[in-house]
CSV table of C-alpha atoms (C1' of nucleotides) in Angstrom, one decimal:
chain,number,residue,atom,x,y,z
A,1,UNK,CA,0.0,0.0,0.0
A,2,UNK,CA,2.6,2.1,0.5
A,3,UNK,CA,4.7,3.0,-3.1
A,4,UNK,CA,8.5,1.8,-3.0
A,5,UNK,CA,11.0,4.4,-2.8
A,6,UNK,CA,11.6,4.0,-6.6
A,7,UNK,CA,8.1,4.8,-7.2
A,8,UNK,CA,7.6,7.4,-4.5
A,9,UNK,CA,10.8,9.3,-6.2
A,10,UNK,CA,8.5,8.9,-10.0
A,11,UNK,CA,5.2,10.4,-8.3
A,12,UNK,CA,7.7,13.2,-6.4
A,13,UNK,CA,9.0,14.1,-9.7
A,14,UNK,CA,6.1,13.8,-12.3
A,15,UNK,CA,4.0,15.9,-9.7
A,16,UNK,CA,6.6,18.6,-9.4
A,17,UNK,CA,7.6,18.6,-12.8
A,18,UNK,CA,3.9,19.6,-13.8
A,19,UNK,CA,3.3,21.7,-10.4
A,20,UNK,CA,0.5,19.6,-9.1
A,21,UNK,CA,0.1,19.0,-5.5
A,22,UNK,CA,0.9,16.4,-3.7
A,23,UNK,CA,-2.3,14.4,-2.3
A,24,UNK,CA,-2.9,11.6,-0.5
A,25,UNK,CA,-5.6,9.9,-3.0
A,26,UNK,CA,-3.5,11.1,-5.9
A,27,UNK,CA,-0.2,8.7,-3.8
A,28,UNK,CA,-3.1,6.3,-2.8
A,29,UNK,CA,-4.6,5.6,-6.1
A,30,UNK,CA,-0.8,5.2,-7.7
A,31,UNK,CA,-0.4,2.6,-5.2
A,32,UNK,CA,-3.2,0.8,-5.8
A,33,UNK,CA,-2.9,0.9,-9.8
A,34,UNK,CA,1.0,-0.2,-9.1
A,35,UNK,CA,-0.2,-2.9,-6.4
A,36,UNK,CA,-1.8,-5.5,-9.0
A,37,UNK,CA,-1.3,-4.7,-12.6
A,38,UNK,CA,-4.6,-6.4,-14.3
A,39,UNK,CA,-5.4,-3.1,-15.8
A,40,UNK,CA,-8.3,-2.0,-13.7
A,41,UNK,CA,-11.0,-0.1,-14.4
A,42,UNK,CA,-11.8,3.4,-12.4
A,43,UNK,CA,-14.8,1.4,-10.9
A,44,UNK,CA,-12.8,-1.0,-9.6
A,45,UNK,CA,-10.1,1.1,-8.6
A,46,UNK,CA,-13.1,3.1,-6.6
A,47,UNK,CA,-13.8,0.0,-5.3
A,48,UNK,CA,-10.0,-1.0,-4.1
A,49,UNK,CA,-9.0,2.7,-3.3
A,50,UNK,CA,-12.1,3.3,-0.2
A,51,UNK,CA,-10.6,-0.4,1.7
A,52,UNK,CA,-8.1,2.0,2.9
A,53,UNK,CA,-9.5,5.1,2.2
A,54,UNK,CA,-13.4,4.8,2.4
A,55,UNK,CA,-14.5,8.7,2.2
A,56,UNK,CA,-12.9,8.9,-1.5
A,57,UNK,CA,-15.5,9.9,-4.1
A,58,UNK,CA,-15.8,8.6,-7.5
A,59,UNK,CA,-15.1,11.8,-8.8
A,60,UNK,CA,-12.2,12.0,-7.2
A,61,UNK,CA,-10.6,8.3,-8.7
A,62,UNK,CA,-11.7,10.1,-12.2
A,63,UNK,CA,-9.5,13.2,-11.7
A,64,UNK,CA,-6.9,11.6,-9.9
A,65,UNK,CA,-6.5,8.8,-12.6
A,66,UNK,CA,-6.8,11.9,-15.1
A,67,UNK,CA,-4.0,13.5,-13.3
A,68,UNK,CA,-1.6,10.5,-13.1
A,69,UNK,CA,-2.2,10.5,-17.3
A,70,UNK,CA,-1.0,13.7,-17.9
A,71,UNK,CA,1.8,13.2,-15.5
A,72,UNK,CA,2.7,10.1,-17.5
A,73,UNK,CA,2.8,8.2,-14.8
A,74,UNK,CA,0.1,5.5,-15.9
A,75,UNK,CA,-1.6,5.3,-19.7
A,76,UNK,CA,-5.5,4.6,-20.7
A,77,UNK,CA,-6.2,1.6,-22.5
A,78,UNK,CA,-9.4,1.3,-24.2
A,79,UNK,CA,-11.5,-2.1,-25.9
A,80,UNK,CA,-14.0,-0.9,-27.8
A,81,UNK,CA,-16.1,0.6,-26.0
A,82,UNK,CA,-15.7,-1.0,-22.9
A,83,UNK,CA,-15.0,1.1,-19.8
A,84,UNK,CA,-11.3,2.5,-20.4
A,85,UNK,CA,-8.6,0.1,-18.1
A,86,UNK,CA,-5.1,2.0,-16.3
A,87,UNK,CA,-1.7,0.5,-16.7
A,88,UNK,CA,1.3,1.9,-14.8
A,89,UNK,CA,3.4,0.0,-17.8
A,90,UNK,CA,5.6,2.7,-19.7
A,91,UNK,CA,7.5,0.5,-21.9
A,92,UNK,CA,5.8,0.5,-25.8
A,93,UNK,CA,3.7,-2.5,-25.4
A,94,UNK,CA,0.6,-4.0,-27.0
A,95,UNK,CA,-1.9,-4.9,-25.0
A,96,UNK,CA,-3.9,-9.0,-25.5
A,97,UNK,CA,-7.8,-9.4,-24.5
A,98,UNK,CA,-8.6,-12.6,-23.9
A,99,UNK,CA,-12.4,-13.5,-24.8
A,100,UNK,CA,-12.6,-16.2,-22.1
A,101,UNK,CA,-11.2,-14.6,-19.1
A,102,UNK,CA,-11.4,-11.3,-20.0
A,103,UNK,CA,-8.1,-10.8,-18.5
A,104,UNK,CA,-5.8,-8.0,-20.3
A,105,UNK,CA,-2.3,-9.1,-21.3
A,106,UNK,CA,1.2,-6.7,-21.5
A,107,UNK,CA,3.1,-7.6,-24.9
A,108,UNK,CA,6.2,-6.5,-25.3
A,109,UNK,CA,7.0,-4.4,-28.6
A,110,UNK,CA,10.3,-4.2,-30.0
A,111,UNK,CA,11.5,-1.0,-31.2
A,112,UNK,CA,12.2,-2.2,-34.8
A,113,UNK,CA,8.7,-3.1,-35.2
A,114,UNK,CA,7.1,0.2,-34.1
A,115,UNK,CA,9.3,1.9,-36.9
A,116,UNK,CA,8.2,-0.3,-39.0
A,117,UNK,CA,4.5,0.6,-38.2
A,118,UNK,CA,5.6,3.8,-38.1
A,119,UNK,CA,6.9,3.7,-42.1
A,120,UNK,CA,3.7,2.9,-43.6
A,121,UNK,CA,2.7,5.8,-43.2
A,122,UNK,CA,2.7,8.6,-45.4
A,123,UNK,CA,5.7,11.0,-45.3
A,124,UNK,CA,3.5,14.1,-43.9
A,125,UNK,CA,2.0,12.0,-40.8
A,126,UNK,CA,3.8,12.5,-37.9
A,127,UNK,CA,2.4,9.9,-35.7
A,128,UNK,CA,2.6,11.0,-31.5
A,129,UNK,CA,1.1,7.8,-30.6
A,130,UNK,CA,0.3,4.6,-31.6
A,131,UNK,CA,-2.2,1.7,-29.6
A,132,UNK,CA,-2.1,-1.5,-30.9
A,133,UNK,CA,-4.8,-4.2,-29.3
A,134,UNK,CA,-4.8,-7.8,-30.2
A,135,UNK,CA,-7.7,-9.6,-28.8
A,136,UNK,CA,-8.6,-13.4,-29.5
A,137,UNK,CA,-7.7,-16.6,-26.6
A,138,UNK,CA,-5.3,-18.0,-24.9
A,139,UNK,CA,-4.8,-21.5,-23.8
A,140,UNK,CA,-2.4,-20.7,-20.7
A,141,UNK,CA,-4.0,-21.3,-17.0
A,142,UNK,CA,-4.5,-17.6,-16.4
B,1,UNK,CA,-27.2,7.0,-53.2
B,2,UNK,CA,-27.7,3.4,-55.2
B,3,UNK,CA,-25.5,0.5,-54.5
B,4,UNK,CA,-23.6,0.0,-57.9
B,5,UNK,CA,-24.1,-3.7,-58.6
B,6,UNK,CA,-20.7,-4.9,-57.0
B,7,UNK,CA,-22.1,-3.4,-53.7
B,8,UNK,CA,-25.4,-4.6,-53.9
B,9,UNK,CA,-24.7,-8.4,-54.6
B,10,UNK,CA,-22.1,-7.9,-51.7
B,11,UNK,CA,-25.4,-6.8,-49.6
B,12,UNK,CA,-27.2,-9.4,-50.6
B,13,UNK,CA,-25.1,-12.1,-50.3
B,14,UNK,CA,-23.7,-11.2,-46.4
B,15,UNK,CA,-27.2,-11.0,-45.5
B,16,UNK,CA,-28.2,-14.1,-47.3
B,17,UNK,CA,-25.1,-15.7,-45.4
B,18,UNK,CA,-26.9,-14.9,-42.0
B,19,UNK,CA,-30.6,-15.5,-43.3
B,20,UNK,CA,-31.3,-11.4,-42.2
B,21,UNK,CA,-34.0,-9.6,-44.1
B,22,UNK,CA,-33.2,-7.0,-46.8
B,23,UNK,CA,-34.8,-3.7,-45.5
B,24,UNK,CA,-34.4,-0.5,-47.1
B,25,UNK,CA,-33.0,0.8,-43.8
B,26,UNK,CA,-30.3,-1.4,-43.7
B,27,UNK,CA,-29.2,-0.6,-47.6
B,28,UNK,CA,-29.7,3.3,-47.1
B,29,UNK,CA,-27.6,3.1,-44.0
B,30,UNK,CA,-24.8,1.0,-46.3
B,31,UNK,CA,-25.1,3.3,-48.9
B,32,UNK,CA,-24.1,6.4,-46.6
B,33,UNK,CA,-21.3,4.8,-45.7
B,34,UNK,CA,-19.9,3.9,-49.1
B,35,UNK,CA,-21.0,7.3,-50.6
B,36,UNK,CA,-18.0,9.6,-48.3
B,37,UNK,CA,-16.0,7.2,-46.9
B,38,UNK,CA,-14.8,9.4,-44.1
B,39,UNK,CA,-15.6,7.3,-41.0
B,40,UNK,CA,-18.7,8.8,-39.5
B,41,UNK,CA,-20.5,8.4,-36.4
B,42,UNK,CA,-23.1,7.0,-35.7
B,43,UNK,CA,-25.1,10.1,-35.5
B,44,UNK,CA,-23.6,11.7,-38.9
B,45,UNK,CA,-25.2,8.8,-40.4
B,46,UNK,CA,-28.6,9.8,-38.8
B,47,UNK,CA,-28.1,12.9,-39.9
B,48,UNK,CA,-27.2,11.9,-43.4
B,49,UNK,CA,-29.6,9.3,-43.7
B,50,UNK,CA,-32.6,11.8,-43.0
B,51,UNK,CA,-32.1,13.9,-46.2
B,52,UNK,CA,-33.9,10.7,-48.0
B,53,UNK,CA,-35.5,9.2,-45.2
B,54,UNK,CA,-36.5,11.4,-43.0
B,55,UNK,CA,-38.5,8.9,-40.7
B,56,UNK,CA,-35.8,6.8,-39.8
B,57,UNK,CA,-34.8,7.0,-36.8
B,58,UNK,CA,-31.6,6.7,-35.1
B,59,UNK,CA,-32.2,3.7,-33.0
B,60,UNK,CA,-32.7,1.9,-36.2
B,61,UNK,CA,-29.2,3.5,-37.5
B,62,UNK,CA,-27.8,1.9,-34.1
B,63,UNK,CA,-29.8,-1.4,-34.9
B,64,UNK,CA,-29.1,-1.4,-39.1
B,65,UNK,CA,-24.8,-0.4,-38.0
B,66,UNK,CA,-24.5,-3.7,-35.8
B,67,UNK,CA,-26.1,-5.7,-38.8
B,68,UNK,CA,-23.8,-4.6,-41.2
B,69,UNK,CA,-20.9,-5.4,-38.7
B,70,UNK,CA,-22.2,-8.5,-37.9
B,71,UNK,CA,-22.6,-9.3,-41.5
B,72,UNK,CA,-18.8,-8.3,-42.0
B,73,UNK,CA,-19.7,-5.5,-45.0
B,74,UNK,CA,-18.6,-3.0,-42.4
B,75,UNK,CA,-16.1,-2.4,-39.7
B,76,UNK,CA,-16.0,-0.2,-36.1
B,77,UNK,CA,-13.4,1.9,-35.6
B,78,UNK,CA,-12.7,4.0,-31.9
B,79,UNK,CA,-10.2,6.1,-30.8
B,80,UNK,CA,-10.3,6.3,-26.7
B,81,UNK,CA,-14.1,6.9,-25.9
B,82,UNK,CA,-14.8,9.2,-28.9
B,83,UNK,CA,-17.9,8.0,-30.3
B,84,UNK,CA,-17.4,4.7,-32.7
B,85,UNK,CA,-16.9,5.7,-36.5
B,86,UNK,CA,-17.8,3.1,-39.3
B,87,UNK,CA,-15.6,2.1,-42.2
B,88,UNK,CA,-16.5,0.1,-45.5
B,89,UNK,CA,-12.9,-0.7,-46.0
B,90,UNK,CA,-12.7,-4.7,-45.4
B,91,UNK,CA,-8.4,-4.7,-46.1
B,92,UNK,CA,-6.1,-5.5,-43.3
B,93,UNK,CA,-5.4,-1.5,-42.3
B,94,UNK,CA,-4.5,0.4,-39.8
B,95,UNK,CA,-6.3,3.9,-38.5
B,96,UNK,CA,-4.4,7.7,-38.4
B,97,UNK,CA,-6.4,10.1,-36.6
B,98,UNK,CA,-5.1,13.5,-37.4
B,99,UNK,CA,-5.2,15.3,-33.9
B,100,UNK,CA,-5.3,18.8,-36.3
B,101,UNK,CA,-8.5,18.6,-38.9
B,102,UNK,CA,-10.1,15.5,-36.8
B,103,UNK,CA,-9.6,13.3,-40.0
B,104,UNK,CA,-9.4,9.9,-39.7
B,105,UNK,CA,-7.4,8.0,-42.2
B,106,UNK,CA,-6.6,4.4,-43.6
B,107,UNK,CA,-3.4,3.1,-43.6
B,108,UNK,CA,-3.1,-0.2,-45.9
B,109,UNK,CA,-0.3,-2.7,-43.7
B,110,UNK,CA,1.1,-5.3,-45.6
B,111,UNK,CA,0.6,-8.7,-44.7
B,112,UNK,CA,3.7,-9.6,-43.6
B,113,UNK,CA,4.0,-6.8,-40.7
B,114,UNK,CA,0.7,-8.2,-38.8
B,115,UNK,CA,2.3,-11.6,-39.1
B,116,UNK,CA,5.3,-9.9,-37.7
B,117,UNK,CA,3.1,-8.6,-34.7
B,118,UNK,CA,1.1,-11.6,-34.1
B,119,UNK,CA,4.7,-13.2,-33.6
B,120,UNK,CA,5.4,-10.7,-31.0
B,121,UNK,CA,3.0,-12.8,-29.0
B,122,UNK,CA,3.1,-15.6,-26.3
B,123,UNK,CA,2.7,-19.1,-28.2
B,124,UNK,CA,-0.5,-19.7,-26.4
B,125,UNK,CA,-2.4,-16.8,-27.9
B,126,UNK,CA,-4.9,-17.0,-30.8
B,127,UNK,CA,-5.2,-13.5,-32.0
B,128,UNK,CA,-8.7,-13.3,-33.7
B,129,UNK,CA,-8.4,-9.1,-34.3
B,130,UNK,CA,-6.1,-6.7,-34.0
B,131,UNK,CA,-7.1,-3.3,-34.4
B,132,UNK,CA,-3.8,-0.6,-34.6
B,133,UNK,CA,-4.8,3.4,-34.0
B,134,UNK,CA,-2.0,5.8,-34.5
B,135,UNK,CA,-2.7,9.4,-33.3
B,136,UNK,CA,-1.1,13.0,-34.5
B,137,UNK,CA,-0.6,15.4,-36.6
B,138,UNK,CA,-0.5,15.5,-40.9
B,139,UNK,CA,0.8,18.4,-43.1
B,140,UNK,CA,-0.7,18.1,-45.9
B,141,UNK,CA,-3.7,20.0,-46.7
B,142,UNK,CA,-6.7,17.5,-46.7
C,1,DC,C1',-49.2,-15.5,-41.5
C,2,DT,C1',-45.4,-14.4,-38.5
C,3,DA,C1',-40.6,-13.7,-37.1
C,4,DG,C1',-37.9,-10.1,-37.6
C,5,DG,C1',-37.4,-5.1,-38.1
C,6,DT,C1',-38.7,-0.2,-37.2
C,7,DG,C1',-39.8,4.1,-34.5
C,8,DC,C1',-40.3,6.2,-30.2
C,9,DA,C1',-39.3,7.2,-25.6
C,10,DA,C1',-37.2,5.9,-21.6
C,11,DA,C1',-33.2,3.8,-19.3
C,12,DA,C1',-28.5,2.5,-18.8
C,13,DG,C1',-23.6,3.0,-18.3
C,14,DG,C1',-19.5,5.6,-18.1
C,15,DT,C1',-17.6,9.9,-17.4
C,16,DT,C1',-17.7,15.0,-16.5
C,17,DT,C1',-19.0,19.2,-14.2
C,18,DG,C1',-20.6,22.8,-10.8
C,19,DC,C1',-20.2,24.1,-6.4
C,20,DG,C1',-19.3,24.6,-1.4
C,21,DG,C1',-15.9,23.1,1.8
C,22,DT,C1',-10.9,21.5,2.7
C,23,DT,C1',-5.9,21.5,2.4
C,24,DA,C1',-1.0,21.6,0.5
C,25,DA,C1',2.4,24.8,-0.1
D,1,DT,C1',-3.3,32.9,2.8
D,2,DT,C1',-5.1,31.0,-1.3
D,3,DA,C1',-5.2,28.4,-5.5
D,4,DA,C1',-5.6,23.7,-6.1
D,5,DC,C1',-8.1,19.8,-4.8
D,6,DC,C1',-11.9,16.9,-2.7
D,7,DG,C1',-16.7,15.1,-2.1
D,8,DC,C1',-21.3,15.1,-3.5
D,9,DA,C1',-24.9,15.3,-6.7
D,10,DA,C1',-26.6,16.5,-10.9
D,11,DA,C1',-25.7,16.6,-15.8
D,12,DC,C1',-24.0,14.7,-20.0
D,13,DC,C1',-23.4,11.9,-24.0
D,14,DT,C1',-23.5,7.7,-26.4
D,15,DT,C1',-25.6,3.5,-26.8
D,16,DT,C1',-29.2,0.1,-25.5
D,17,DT,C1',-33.7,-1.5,-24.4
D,18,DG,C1',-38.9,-2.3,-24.1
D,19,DC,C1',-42.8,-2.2,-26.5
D,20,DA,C1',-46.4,-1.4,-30.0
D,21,DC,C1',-46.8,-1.3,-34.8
D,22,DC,C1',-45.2,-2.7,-39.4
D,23,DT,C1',-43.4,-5.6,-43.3
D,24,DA,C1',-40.4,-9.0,-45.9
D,25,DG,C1',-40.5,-13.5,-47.1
DNA sequence: CTAGGTGCAAAAGGTTTGCGGTTAA
DNA sequence: TTAACCGCAAACCTTTTGCACCTAG
């Protein structure tokens, strides 16, 4: 519940470097995002955040998670239009739905293959970011 | 406004293939989104569908849109939680939303790079869609 | 004839906003 | 001290649903 010093020194220094204050649900709802990386939604993160913290609004979750965006500290990732999932993953990644479980999985990308993407397109289209979502099965346990 | 024949027989058969009924609804709706293939939503099609039909209504543009998907003569396309766009391109392609002019774009990917991608993925997983959004800017003039 | 489709209005589901009170800096 | 933030409730927007009427096959 409480972040590592690793990621205490990331939230210290995303907050300052956009001069946004330094709350206890903002810390809280880092933690709990950082805590169990299945890509929760804000519901569930509502849910998660109040065992600890029970007087936290809904509201709140939204702007905090909002917040933690911008700051770069966590990234949206949104199925359709199913409600839109957090993921305190920086590294360029795919993400993997699985039908059965519903369970969201973290692909590694390699570089090469994001330039790749990256030269199909036309010459004038300067791309600032790409999502790429695979979803299908998987046979694995989890 | 009219299907040209290629279009129509491709109508008739996908709903053949799923034993649906041919309404005019459904062919008015498909026509709109051949006629300007600029990915609109949901309610653009309303809107353009009432200049010939002015009683249709839009939950019947909701109902006739997740026919056509259903009947593979159309696809969705969604960018975070903006509202879902529709595109008649069937091709393996990816989507460019220019951040600028709000034009969404197709990008054809060659066969080999979503083979590439799909190899990027844990042995176990069955990858039955993959949908690839890239985001940004574009300097040309369209 | 009748199962499937349409039109209307109401509801649902996720997210955002306005506002009065609270707090970090 | 005070601008930023929180909590609450209401609003918002897109999409779905229930139901009576209509129509393709």
């Amino acid at each position: 519940m409480e972040l590592t010093p690793r990621y205490k020194t990331l939230y210290n220094d995303a907050l300052e470097k956009s001069s946004l204050r330094h709350t206890k649900q903002r810390e809280h709802i880092f933690s709990i995002i950082l805590e169990k990386k299945d890509h929760p939604t804000a519901d569930e993160i509502f849910t998660r955040s109040r065992e600890k913290m029970p007087s936290i609004s809904l509201a709140t979750v939204y702007n905090c998670l909002e917040t933690l965006v911008e700051s770069s500290l966590i990234r949206q990732v949104n199925f359709e239009r199913e409600s839109t999932r957090y993921c305190p993953n920086l590294r360029p990644h795919a993400h993997f739905l699985c039908k059965r479980t519903g369970a969201i999985h973290d692909v590694d990308l390699p570089d090469s293959l994001i330039k790749q993407l990256e030269e199909t397109l036309p010459e004038n289209f300067n791309p600032e970011h790409i999502e790429i979502n695979f979803s299908g099965s998987n046979n694995s346990n989890d």
